């Protein structure tokens, strides 16, 4: 069995997501789908370009030789060694598609090939500052933050994540210049009031995650964490720009577990953070950190340092399916991120079997391969190229 051709595409934007993906075809009729998770933010055309450059290296390769293919993409593309999100998003998409083919070839879901078990995977509702499902409300007042949190609890979630300083009191974006420390008393008070309102509304048993999206610097993140530590915060995510030195300072000053890693790529980049204990929960994205092949290795490295895993998932249902497959095989799995974007109808229409949690937990798919595929709607949309 050999790779015969590869379709590459950047889909038209749905909401704030412009998905980039591939479909890898073999000479036996089997095919596999993958996603380069740079569709959010600004980077989708870079991922598509990297896919066009790397795809010829995969032609005529055995799709079952995923380790060999990964090494070829890493060693023979020049920029992959110590590379960044564009090149690794492309490698990720190809690797994901090869695992999809592998599962279909053996007639088994990927989690089974990885040695996992079918078990409930706890999830949290992510980015509630913009509302949840039909409760679409960009929160400004503390009461609105509480209402958004309660909307997610109605779906059975026992863990929530909110960026409390993404939206300003006037409803516009928060001025990021005001988020570098030392912070003004008014900013700290606004932050505390919003967090406290959510804690009062959801009670003491709900796990609450603070998301900063890297918009705060280290002194500001420490100041904010200290202000709300008494409210029982599960962990702080992306409190600053990740470097081992800055994260050591953040963890020591905040007194909270620190989650980071959606903008850290490959085992080599993760190694110094694991060596010095500066991250307590790693968040690699299968769609940007090297695919299932590489992220499994990152997670195993983390286990040797007693570091938990919460895979970053900000893409389509295909990225969700890939994450569930790997999470079912991880002994250090902590929780699954369920992003609000994945509940929007226009995004759910991009794959055939978009998964949703039931009472705040997922079950990994039973279908062979990843358990989801690009829909005909997605395959007919956007900008397409074929490499053969």
mmCIF file of C-alpha atoms in Angstrom:
data_model
loop_
_atom_site.group_PDB
_atom_site.id
_atom_site.type_symbol
_atom_site.label_atom_id
_atom_site.label_comp_id
_atom_site.label_asym_id
_atom_site.label_seq_id
_atom_site.Cartn_x
_atom_site.Cartn_y
_atom_site.Cartn_z
ATOM 1 C CA UNK A 1 0.000 0.000 0.000
ATOM 2 C CA UNK A 2 1.349 3.404 -1.029
ATOM 3 C CA UNK A 3 0.254 7.026 -0.881
ATOM 4 C CA UNK A 4 -1.086 7.876 -4.322
ATOM 5 C CA UNK A 5 -2.216 11.499 -4.036
ATOM 6 C CA UNK A 6 -3.021 14.152 -1.445
ATOM 7 C CA UNK A 7 -5.781 16.765 -1.518
ATOM 8 C CA UNK A 8 -4.997 19.970 0.388
ATOM 9 C CA UNK A 9 -7.437 22.723 1.218
ATOM 10 C CA UNK A 10 -8.166 25.876 3.156
ATOM 11 C CA UNK A 11 -11.884 26.128 3.832
ATOM 12 C CA UNK A 12 -13.820 29.365 3.750
ATOM 13 C CA UNK A 13 -14.044 30.939 7.174
ATOM 14 C CA UNK A 14 -16.886 29.863 9.434
ATOM 15 C CA UNK A 15 -17.144 32.311 12.316
ATOM 16 C CA UNK A 16 -13.488 32.944 13.317
ATOM 17 C CA UNK A 17 -12.227 29.572 12.064
ATOM 18 C CA UNK A 18 -10.701 28.990 8.588
ATOM 19 C CA UNK A 19 -9.846 25.269 8.722
ATOM 20 C CA UNK A 20 -6.867 23.859 6.833
ATOM 21 C CA UNK A 21 -6.747 20.143 6.098
ATOM 22 C CA UNK A 22 -5.749 17.296 3.875
ATOM 23 C CA UNK A 23 -7.017 13.980 2.561
ATOM 24 C CA UNK A 24 -4.353 11.354 1.841
ATOM 25 C CA UNK A 25 -5.320 8.670 -0.701
ATOM 26 C CA UNK A 26 -3.716 5.249 -1.121
ATOM 27 C CA UNK A 27 -3.572 2.927 -4.116
ATOM 28 C CA UNK A 28 -5.939 0.530 -2.291
ATOM 29 C CA UNK A 29 -8.820 3.011 -2.056
ATOM 30 C CA UNK A 30 -8.300 3.754 1.641
ATOM 31 C CA UNK A 31 -7.915 7.415 2.555
ATOM 32 C CA UNK A 32 -7.232 9.379 5.708
ATOM 33 C CA UNK A 33 -8.060 12.915 6.818
ATOM 34 C CA UNK A 34 -5.951 15.367 8.794
ATOM 35 C CA UNK A 35 -6.156 18.949 10.067
ATOM 36 C CA UNK A 36 -3.490 21.627 10.437
ATOM 37 C CA UNK A 37 -4.757 23.522 13.461
ATOM 38 C CA UNK A 38 -3.818 27.036 12.364
ATOM 39 C CA UNK A 39 -7.322 27.900 11.203
ATOM 40 C CA UNK A 40 -7.906 30.107 14.222
ATOM 41 C CA UNK A 41 -6.175 33.475 14.333
ATOM 42 C CA UNK A 42 -3.824 34.386 11.487
ATOM 43 C CA UNK A 43 -1.795 31.549 10.036
ATOM 44 C CA UNK A 44 -4.070 29.445 7.857
ATOM 45 C CA UNK A 45 -2.433 30.383 4.544
ATOM 46 C CA UNK A 46 0.983 29.634 6.028
ATOM 47 C CA UNK A 47 -0.204 26.153 7.021
ATOM 48 C CA UNK A 48 -1.644 25.556 3.564
ATOM 49 C CA UNK A 49 1.629 26.665 1.956
ATOM 50 C CA UNK A 50 3.656 24.370 4.194
ATOM 51 C CA UNK A 51 1.372 21.476 3.290
ATOM 52 C CA UNK A 52 1.929 22.152 -0.417
ATOM 53 C CA UNK A 53 5.692 22.100 0.156
ATOM 54 C CA UNK A 54 5.755 18.931 2.280
ATOM 55 C CA UNK A 55 3.133 16.762 0.587
ATOM 56 C CA UNK A 56 5.425 15.593 -2.274
ATOM 57 C CA UNK A 57 7.706 13.969 0.338
ATOM 58 C CA UNK A 58 4.882 11.592 1.250
ATOM 59 C CA UNK A 59 3.990 10.330 -2.218
ATOM 60 C CA UNK A 60 4.688 6.582 -2.720
ATOM 61 C CA UNK A 61 5.419 6.156 0.995
ATOM 62 C CA UNK A 62 3.736 3.430 3.020
ATOM 63 C CA UNK A 63 0.998 5.087 5.110
ATOM 64 C CA UNK A 64 1.628 2.470 7.804
ATOM 65 C CA UNK A 65 5.240 3.643 8.256
ATOM 66 C CA UNK A 66 4.230 6.750 10.177
ATOM 67 C CA UNK A 67 7.520 6.975 12.118
ATOM 68 C CA UNK A 68 9.563 6.816 8.921
ATOM 69 C CA UNK A 69 7.359 9.385 7.188
ATOM 70 C CA UNK A 70 7.538 11.706 10.205
ATOM 71 C CA UNK A 71 11.336 11.550 10.197
ATOM 72 C CA UNK A 72 11.443 12.246 6.475
ATOM 73 C CA UNK A 73 9.274 15.343 6.891
ATOM 74 C CA UNK A 74 11.336 16.495 9.863
ATOM 75 C CA UNK A 75 14.814 15.829 8.468
ATOM 76 C CA UNK A 76 14.312 16.667 4.801
ATOM 77 C CA UNK A 77 12.348 19.916 4.947
ATOM 78 C CA UNK A 78 15.172 22.030 6.456
ATOM 79 C CA UNK A 79 12.876 24.337 8.465
ATOM 80 C CA UNK A 80 11.272 21.618 10.587
ATOM 81 C CA UNK A 81 14.289 21.183 12.848
ATOM 82 C CA UNK A 82 13.565 23.555 15.737
ATOM 83 C CA UNK A 83 10.700 24.863 13.592
ATOM 84 C CA UNK A 84 7.491 26.642 14.467
ATOM 85 C CA UNK A 85 3.743 26.378 13.979
ATOM 86 C CA UNK A 86 3.447 26.509 10.176
ATOM 87 C CA UNK A 87 5.772 23.627 9.346
ATOM 88 C CA UNK A 88 4.595 21.506 12.269
ATOM 89 C CA UNK A 89 0.944 22.164 11.491
ATOM 90 C CA UNK A 90 1.594 20.666 8.051
ATOM 91 C CA UNK A 91 3.437 17.658 9.510
ATOM 92 C CA UNK A 92 0.599 17.282 12.014
ATOM 93 C CA UNK A 93 -2.096 17.142 9.348
ATOM 94 C CA UNK A 94 -0.226 14.530 7.321
ATOM 95 C CA UNK A 95 0.536 12.427 10.389
ATOM 96 C CA UNK A 96 -3.088 12.578 11.527
ATOM 97 C CA UNK A 97 -4.229 11.370 8.103
ATOM 98 C CA UNK A 98 -1.760 8.460 8.189
ATOM 99 C CA UNK A 99 -3.110 7.345 11.574
ATOM 100 C CA UNK A 100 -6.625 7.562 10.125
ATOM 101 C CA UNK A 101 -5.551 5.217 7.297
ATOM 102 C CA UNK A 102 -3.806 2.927 9.782
ATOM 103 C CA UNK A 103 -6.958 2.518 11.832
ATOM 104 C CA UNK A 104 -9.069 1.834 8.771
ATOM 105 C CA UNK A 105 -6.519 -0.692 7.487
ATOM 106 C CA UNK A 106 -6.649 -2.659 10.755
ATOM 107 C CA UNK A 107 -10.374 -2.053 11.270
ATOM 108 C CA UNK A 108 -9.864 -0.441 14.666
ATOM 109 C CA UNK A 109 -10.121 3.002 16.252
ATOM 110 C CA UNK A 110 -6.785 4.707 16.812
ATOM 111 C CA UNK A 111 -7.181 4.589 20.605
ATOM 112 C CA UNK A 112 -7.165 0.809 20.387
ATOM 113 C CA UNK A 113 -3.986 0.801 18.283
ATOM 114 C CA UNK A 114 -2.374 3.055 20.891
ATOM 115 C CA UNK A 115 -3.242 0.629 23.687
ATOM 116 C CA UNK A 116 -6.023 2.752 25.147
ATOM 117 C CA UNK A 117 -9.386 1.793 26.594
ATOM 118 C CA UNK A 118 -12.846 3.139 25.945
ATOM 119 C CA UNK A 119 -13.606 5.258 28.987
ATOM 120 C CA UNK A 120 -15.370 8.541 29.762
ATOM 121 C CA UNK A 121 -13.063 11.506 29.172
ATOM 122 C CA UNK A 122 -13.936 14.476 31.336
ATOM 123 C CA UNK A 123 -14.293 17.767 29.455
ATOM 124 C CA UNK A 124 -14.530 21.412 30.374
ATOM 125 C CA UNK A 125 -16.532 24.142 28.658
ATOM 126 C CA UNK A 126 -14.039 26.585 27.158
ATOM 127 C CA UNK A 127 -14.156 30.358 26.524
ATOM 128 C CA UNK A 128 -17.381 31.139 28.367
ATOM 129 C CA UNK A 129 -16.709 34.869 28.265
ATOM 130 C CA UNK A 130 -18.532 34.775 24.901
ATOM 131 C CA UNK A 131 -21.451 32.627 26.063
ATOM 132 C CA UNK A 132 -22.385 29.003 25.515
ATOM 133 C CA UNK A 133 -24.392 27.351 22.722
ATOM 134 C CA UNK A 134 -27.722 29.190 22.350
ATOM 135 C CA UNK A 135 -26.824 31.443 25.265
ATOM 136 C CA UNK A 136 -24.750 33.821 23.145
ATOM 137 C CA UNK A 137 -23.744 36.651 25.428
ATOM 138 C CA UNK A 138 -20.433 38.474 25.506
ATOM 139 C CA UNK A 139 -20.037 39.078 29.202
ATOM 140 C CA UNK A 140 -19.296 42.522 30.550
ATOM 141 C CA UNK A 141 -20.738 42.610 34.052
ATOM 142 C CA UNK A 142 -19.914 40.092 36.786
ATOM 143 C CA UNK A 143 -23.518 38.902 36.632
ATOM 144 C CA UNK A 144 -23.205 38.113 32.914
ATOM 145 C CA UNK A 145 -20.084 36.027 33.561
ATOM 146 C CA UNK A 146 -22.059 34.104 36.160
ATOM 147 C CA UNK A 147 -24.960 33.572 33.747
ATOM 148 C CA UNK A 148 -22.637 32.228 31.047
ATOM 149 C CA UNK A 149 -21.111 29.786 33.515
ATOM 150 C CA UNK A 150 -24.529 28.575 34.627
ATOM 151 C CA UNK A 151 -25.504 27.969 30.982
ATOM 152 C CA UNK A 152 -22.636 25.493 30.664
ATOM 153 C CA UNK A 153 -23.514 23.789 33.946
ATOM 154 C CA UNK A 154 -26.929 22.976 32.483
ATOM 155 C CA UNK A 155 -25.097 20.657 30.046
ATOM 156 C CA UNK A 156 -23.505 18.748 32.888
ATOM 157 C CA UNK A 157 -20.011 20.249 32.913
ATOM 158 C CA UNK A 158 -18.120 20.206 36.190
ATOM 159 C CA UNK A 159 -15.197 22.294 34.901
ATOM 160 C CA UNK A 160 -15.213 25.686 33.158
ATOM 161 C CA UNK A 161 -12.628 27.959 31.539
ATOM 162 C CA UNK A 162 -13.010 31.700 31.139
ATOM 163 C CA UNK A 163 -10.823 34.580 30.000
ATOM 164 C CA UNK A 164 -11.951 37.251 32.442
ATOM 165 C CA UNK A 165 -10.008 40.079 30.768
ATOM 166 C CA UNK A 166 -10.742 39.545 27.085
ATOM 167 C CA UNK A 167 -13.820 41.786 27.084
ATOM 168 C CA UNK A 168 -13.772 45.337 28.451
ATOM 169 C CA UNK A 169 -16.643 46.771 30.523
ATOM 170 C CA UNK A 170 -17.914 48.606 27.428
ATOM 171 C CA UNK A 171 -18.181 45.323 25.487
ATOM 172 C CA UNK A 172 -15.175 45.921 23.238
ATOM 173 C CA UNK A 173 -11.812 44.156 23.399
ATOM 174 C CA UNK A 174 -9.771 44.807 26.510
ATOM 175 C CA UNK A 175 -6.812 47.157 26.015
ATOM 176 C CA UNK A 176 -3.863 44.772 26.188
ATOM 177 C CA UNK A 177 -1.549 47.627 27.152
ATOM 178 C CA UNK A 178 -3.406 47.707 30.471
ATOM 179 C CA UNK A 179 -2.560 44.035 31.114
ATOM 180 C CA UNK A 180 1.171 44.445 31.726
ATOM 181 C CA UNK A 181 2.123 44.758 35.356
ATOM 182 C CA UNK A 182 2.172 46.163 37.848
ATOM 183 C CA UNK A 183 -1.569 46.412 37.208
ATOM 184 C CA UNK A 184 -3.787 49.250 38.298
ATOM 185 C CA UNK A 185 -6.108 48.673 41.236
ATOM 186 C CA UNK A 186 -9.126 49.101 38.941
ATOM 187 C CA UNK A 187 -8.045 46.254 36.650
ATOM 188 C CA UNK A 188 -7.401 43.913 39.563
ATOM 189 C CA UNK A 189 -10.771 44.776 41.116
ATOM 190 C CA UNK A 190 -12.590 44.211 37.827
ATOM 191 C CA UNK A 191 -10.885 40.835 37.441
ATOM 192 C CA UNK A 192 -11.627 39.792 41.020
ATOM 193 C CA UNK A 193 -15.294 40.808 40.825
ATOM 194 C CA UNK A 194 -15.836 38.769 37.651
ATOM 195 C CA UNK A 195 -14.109 35.665 39.003
ATOM 196 C CA UNK A 196 -15.873 35.942 42.363
ATOM 197 C CA UNK A 197 -19.285 36.237 40.684
ATOM 198 C CA UNK A 198 -18.690 32.986 38.806
ATOM 199 C CA UNK A 199 -17.471 31.187 41.924
ATOM 200 C CA UNK A 200 -20.547 32.284 43.898
ATOM 201 C CA UNK A 201 -22.854 31.189 41.077
ATOM 202 C CA UNK A 202 -21.366 27.733 40.401
ATOM 203 C CA UNK A 203 -20.520 26.774 43.980
ATOM 204 C CA UNK A 204 -17.405 25.285 45.511
ATOM 205 C CA UNK A 205 -17.367 21.912 43.724
ATOM 206 C CA UNK A 206 -16.945 23.193 40.145
ATOM 207 C CA UNK A 207 -13.359 23.367 38.834
ATOM 208 C CA UNK A 208 -12.623 26.848 37.520
ATOM 209 C CA UNK A 209 -9.813 27.557 35.041
ATOM 210 C CA UNK A 210 -8.500 31.052 34.339
ATOM 211 C CA UNK A 211 -7.428 31.710 30.744
ATOM 212 C CA UNK A 212 -5.169 34.689 29.964
ATOM 213 C CA UNK A 213 -4.297 33.859 26.315
ATOM 214 C CA UNK A 214 -0.752 35.107 26.937
ATOM 215 C CA UNK A 215 -2.024 38.690 27.045
ATOM 216 C CA UNK A 216 -0.596 39.339 30.503
ATOM 217 C CA UNK A 217 3.089 39.524 31.297
ATOM 218 C CA UNK A 218 4.604 37.654 34.237
ATOM 219 C CA UNK A 219 4.184 40.377 36.927
ATOM 220 C CA UNK A 220 0.559 40.975 35.879
ATOM 221 C CA UNK A 221 -0.295 37.273 35.850
ATOM 222 C CA UNK A 222 1.224 36.831 39.315
ATOM 223 C CA UNK A 223 -0.730 39.812 40.614
ATOM 224 C CA UNK A 224 -4.017 38.485 39.220
ATOM 225 C CA UNK A 225 -3.429 34.952 40.461
ATOM 226 C CA UNK A 226 -2.682 36.154 43.966
ATOM 227 C CA UNK A 227 -5.847 38.253 43.939
ATOM 228 C CA UNK A 228 -8.152 35.267 43.240
ATOM 229 C CA UNK A 229 -6.225 32.343 44.719
ATOM 230 C CA UNK A 230 -8.635 32.255 47.669
ATOM 231 C CA UNK A 231 -11.487 31.526 45.255
ATOM 232 C CA UNK A 232 -10.224 28.034 44.489
ATOM 233 C CA UNK A 233 -8.705 28.184 40.994
ATOM 234 C CA UNK A 234 -7.956 24.808 39.390
ATOM 235 C CA UNK A 235 -5.166 26.154 37.191
ATOM 236 C CA UNK A 236 -3.974 29.229 35.317
ATOM 237 C CA UNK A 237 -3.544 28.912 31.555
ATOM 238 C CA UNK A 238 -1.192 30.976 29.369
ATOM 239 C CA UNK A 239 -0.451 33.618 31.955
ATOM 240 C CA UNK A 240 2.547 34.864 29.980
ATOM 241 C CA UNK A 241 4.747 34.232 26.960
ATOM 242 C CA UNK A 242 6.318 30.817 27.515
ATOM 243 C CA UNK A 243 9.982 30.577 28.370
ATOM 244 C CA UNK A 244 11.251 28.267 31.128
ATOM 245 C CA UNK A 245 12.589 31.203 33.142
ATOM 246 C CA UNK A 246 9.357 33.211 33.006
ATOM 247 C CA UNK A 247 7.190 30.205 33.767
ATOM 248 C CA UNK A 248 9.294 29.354 36.811
ATOM 249 C CA UNK A 249 8.704 32.904 38.044
ATOM 250 C CA UNK A 250 4.983 32.655 37.312
ATOM 251 C CA UNK A 251 4.502 29.344 39.084
ATOM 252 C CA UNK A 252 6.456 30.470 42.141
ATOM 253 C CA UNK A 253 4.634 33.782 42.401
ATOM 254 C CA UNK A 254 1.115 32.652 41.492
ATOM 255 C CA UNK A 255 0.977 29.674 43.820
ATOM 256 C CA UNK A 256 -1.251 27.891 41.278
ATOM 257 C CA UNK A 257 -0.710 25.038 38.820
ATOM 258 C CA UNK A 258 0.342 26.497 35.468
ATOM 259 C CA UNK A 259 -0.979 25.209 32.135
ATOM 260 C CA UNK A 260 0.852 26.084 28.935
ATOM 261 C CA UNK A 261 1.883 24.654 25.621
ATOM 262 C CA UNK A 262 -0.517 25.361 22.791
ATOM 263 C CA UNK A 263 2.287 27.492 21.331
ATOM 264 C CA UNK A 264 5.116 25.075 22.146
ATOM 265 C CA UNK A 265 5.969 22.496 19.483
ATOM 266 C CA UNK A 266 7.689 19.070 19.476
ATOM 267 C CA UNK A 267 9.423 17.099 22.233
ATOM 268 C CA UNK A 268 12.593 19.173 21.851
ATOM 269 C CA UNK A 269 10.806 22.406 22.643
ATOM 270 C CA UNK A 270 8.922 20.836 25.557
ATOM 271 C CA UNK A 271 12.043 19.258 27.076
ATOM 272 C CA UNK A 272 13.326 22.284 29.078
ATOM 273 C CA UNK A 273 9.896 22.991 30.579
ATOM 274 C CA UNK A 274 9.570 19.400 31.746
ATOM 275 C CA UNK A 275 13.135 19.353 33.067
ATOM 276 C CA UNK A 276 12.661 22.346 35.354
ATOM 277 C CA UNK A 277 9.045 21.741 36.413
ATOM 278 C CA UNK A 278 7.831 25.105 35.135
ATOM 279 C CA UNK A 279 4.596 23.635 33.689
ATOM 280 C CA UNK A 280 2.214 21.412 35.645
ATOM 281 C CA UNK A 281 -0.302 20.792 32.825
ATOM 282 C CA UNK A 282 0.978 20.609 29.246
ATOM 283 C CA UNK A 283 -1.330 21.586 26.384
ATOM 284 C CA UNK A 284 0.134 20.405 23.070
ATOM 285 C CA UNK A 285 -2.172 20.530 20.056
ATOM 286 C CA UNK A 286 -2.155 17.429 17.841
ATOM 287 C CA UNK A 287 -2.746 19.769 14.894
ATOM 288 C CA UNK A 288 0.341 21.943 15.498
ATOM 289 C CA UNK A 289 2.842 20.006 17.642
ATOM 290 C CA UNK A 290 3.607 17.185 15.197
ATOM 291 C CA UNK A 291 0.509 14.999 15.006
ATOM 292 C CA UNK A 292 -0.387 11.906 16.988
ATOM 293 C CA UNK A 293 3.083 10.400 16.509
ATOM 294 C CA UNK A 294 4.873 13.346 18.131
ATOM 295 C CA UNK A 295 2.303 14.390 20.723
ATOM 296 C CA UNK A 296 2.178 10.857 22.144
ATOM 297 C CA UNK A 297 5.941 11.143 22.747
ATOM 298 C CA UNK A 298 5.544 14.573 24.369
ATOM 299 C CA UNK A 299 2.867 13.219 26.702
ATOM 300 C CA UNK A 300 4.999 10.222 27.642
ATOM 301 C CA UNK A 301 7.897 12.566 28.424
ATOM 302 C CA UNK A 302 5.540 14.607 30.620
ATOM 303 C CA UNK A 303 4.511 11.494 32.527
ATOM 304 C CA UNK A 304 8.108 10.952 33.631
ATOM 305 C CA UNK A 305 7.956 14.388 35.313
ATOM 306 C CA UNK A 306 4.506 13.881 36.894
ATOM 307 C CA UNK A 307 3.029 16.460 34.515
ATOM 308 C CA UNK A 308 -0.619 16.144 33.467
ATOM 309 C CA UNK A 309 -2.005 16.522 29.936
ATOM 310 C CA UNK A 310 -4.859 18.634 28.629
ATOM 311 C CA UNK A 311 -4.588 18.594 24.859
ATOM 312 C CA UNK A 312 -5.295 21.907 23.194
ATOM 313 C CA UNK A 313 -8.223 21.547 20.796
ATOM 314 C CA UNK A 314 -9.177 24.558 18.720
ATOM 315 C CA UNK A 315 -10.251 23.269 15.320
ATOM 316 C CA UNK A 316 -13.019 21.244 13.726
ATOM 317 C CA UNK A 317 -14.565 17.973 14.803
ATOM 318 C CA UNK A 318 -11.602 16.218 13.165
ATOM 319 C CA UNK A 319 -9.205 17.712 15.719
ATOM 320 C CA UNK A 320 -11.603 16.737 18.487
ATOM 321 C CA UNK A 321 -11.692 13.135 17.232
ATOM 322 C CA UNK A 322 -7.890 12.943 17.048
ATOM 323 C CA UNK A 323 -7.539 14.304 20.582
ATOM 324 C CA UNK A 324 -10.047 11.822 21.995
ATOM 325 C CA UNK A 325 -8.192 8.935 20.359
ATOM 326 C CA UNK A 326 -4.926 9.874 22.064
ATOM 327 C CA UNK A 327 -6.441 10.898 25.400
ATOM 328 C CA UNK A 328 -7.994 7.448 25.789
ATOM 329 C CA UNK A 329 -4.466 6.001 25.821
ATOM 330 C CA UNK A 330 -2.800 8.491 28.208
ATOM 331 C CA UNK A 331 -2.315 7.616 31.885
ATOM 332 C CA UNK A 332 -1.609 11.291 32.624
ATOM 333 C CA UNK A 333 -4.732 12.621 30.880
ATOM 334 C CA UNK A 334 -6.407 15.310 33.000
ATOM 335 C CA UNK A 335 -9.285 16.858 31.070
ATOM 336 C CA UNK A 336 -10.425 17.572 27.487
ATOM 337 C CA UNK A 337 -10.952 21.107 26.196
ATOM 338 C CA UNK A 338 -14.313 21.597 24.481
ATOM 339 C CA UNK A 339 -14.129 24.975 22.755
ATOM 340 C CA UNK A 340 -17.246 27.030 22.177
ATOM 341 C CA UNK A 341 -16.393 27.239 18.449
ATOM 342 C CA UNK A 342 -16.934 23.494 18.095
ATOM 343 C CA UNK A 343 -20.598 23.851 19.036
ATOM 344 C CA UNK A 344 -21.398 26.356 16.292
ATOM 345 C CA UNK A 345 -23.575 24.729 13.564
ATOM 346 C CA UNK A 346 -21.407 26.029 10.713
ATOM 347 C CA UNK A 347 -18.365 24.317 12.224
ATOM 348 C CA UNK A 348 -20.128 21.071 13.065
ATOM 349 C CA UNK A 349 -21.175 20.799 9.412
ATOM 350 C CA UNK A 350 -17.537 20.429 8.313
ATOM 351 C CA UNK A 351 -17.208 16.801 9.467
ATOM 352 C CA UNK A 352 -19.452 13.748 9.228
ATOM 353 C CA UNK A 353 -19.535 12.708 12.885
ATOM 354 C CA UNK A 354 -18.832 15.731 15.121
ATOM 355 C CA UNK A 355 -18.683 14.543 18.712
ATOM 356 C CA UNK A 356 -20.274 16.271 21.682
ATOM 357 C CA UNK A 357 -19.856 15.476 25.359
ATOM 358 C CA UNK A 358 -22.723 14.019 27.353
ATOM 359 C CA UNK A 359 -22.990 15.350 30.882
ATOM 360 C CA UNK A 360 -19.555 16.891 30.581
ATOM 361 C CA UNK A 361 -17.686 13.832 29.272
ATOM 362 C CA UNK A 362 -16.747 12.333 25.893
ATOM 363 C CA UNK A 363 -16.430 8.719 24.863
ATOM 364 C CA UNK A 364 -13.736 8.054 22.236
ATOM 365 C CA UNK A 365 -15.243 7.069 18.862
ATOM 366 C CA UNK A 366 -15.563 3.389 17.935
ATOM 367 C CA UNK A 367 -15.337 3.884 14.162
ATOM 368 C CA UNK A 368 -12.075 2.704 12.555
ATOM 369 C CA UNK A 369 -9.372 5.359 12.246
ATOM 370 C CA UNK A 370 -9.927 8.760 13.790
ATOM 371 C CA UNK A 371 -13.672 8.245 13.924
ATOM 372 C CA UNK A 372 -14.552 11.358 11.922
ATOM 373 C CA UNK A 373 -13.993 12.602 8.363
ATOM 374 C CA UNK A 374 -14.277 15.785 6.361
ATOM 375 C CA UNK A 375 -17.842 16.207 5.092
ATOM 376 C CA UNK A 376 -18.761 16.638 1.396
ATOM 377 C CA UNK A 377 -19.543 20.261 2.265
ATOM 378 C CA UNK A 378 -15.992 20.785 3.487
ATOM 379 C CA UNK A 379 -14.439 18.962 0.542
ATOM 380 C CA UNK A 380 -16.311 21.195 -1.917
ATOM 381 C CA UNK A 381 -15.469 24.430 -0.128
ATOM 382 C CA UNK A 382 -12.609 26.918 -0.222
ATOM 383 C CA UNK A 383 -9.186 26.777 -1.865
ATOM 384 C CA UNK A 384 -8.012 23.335 -3.046
ATOM 385 C CA UNK A 385 -4.823 21.772 -4.408
ATOM 386 C CA UNK A 386 -3.961 18.216 -5.358
ATOM 387 C CA UNK A 387 -0.454 16.740 -5.142
ATOM 388 C CA UNK A 388 0.170 13.497 -7.032
#
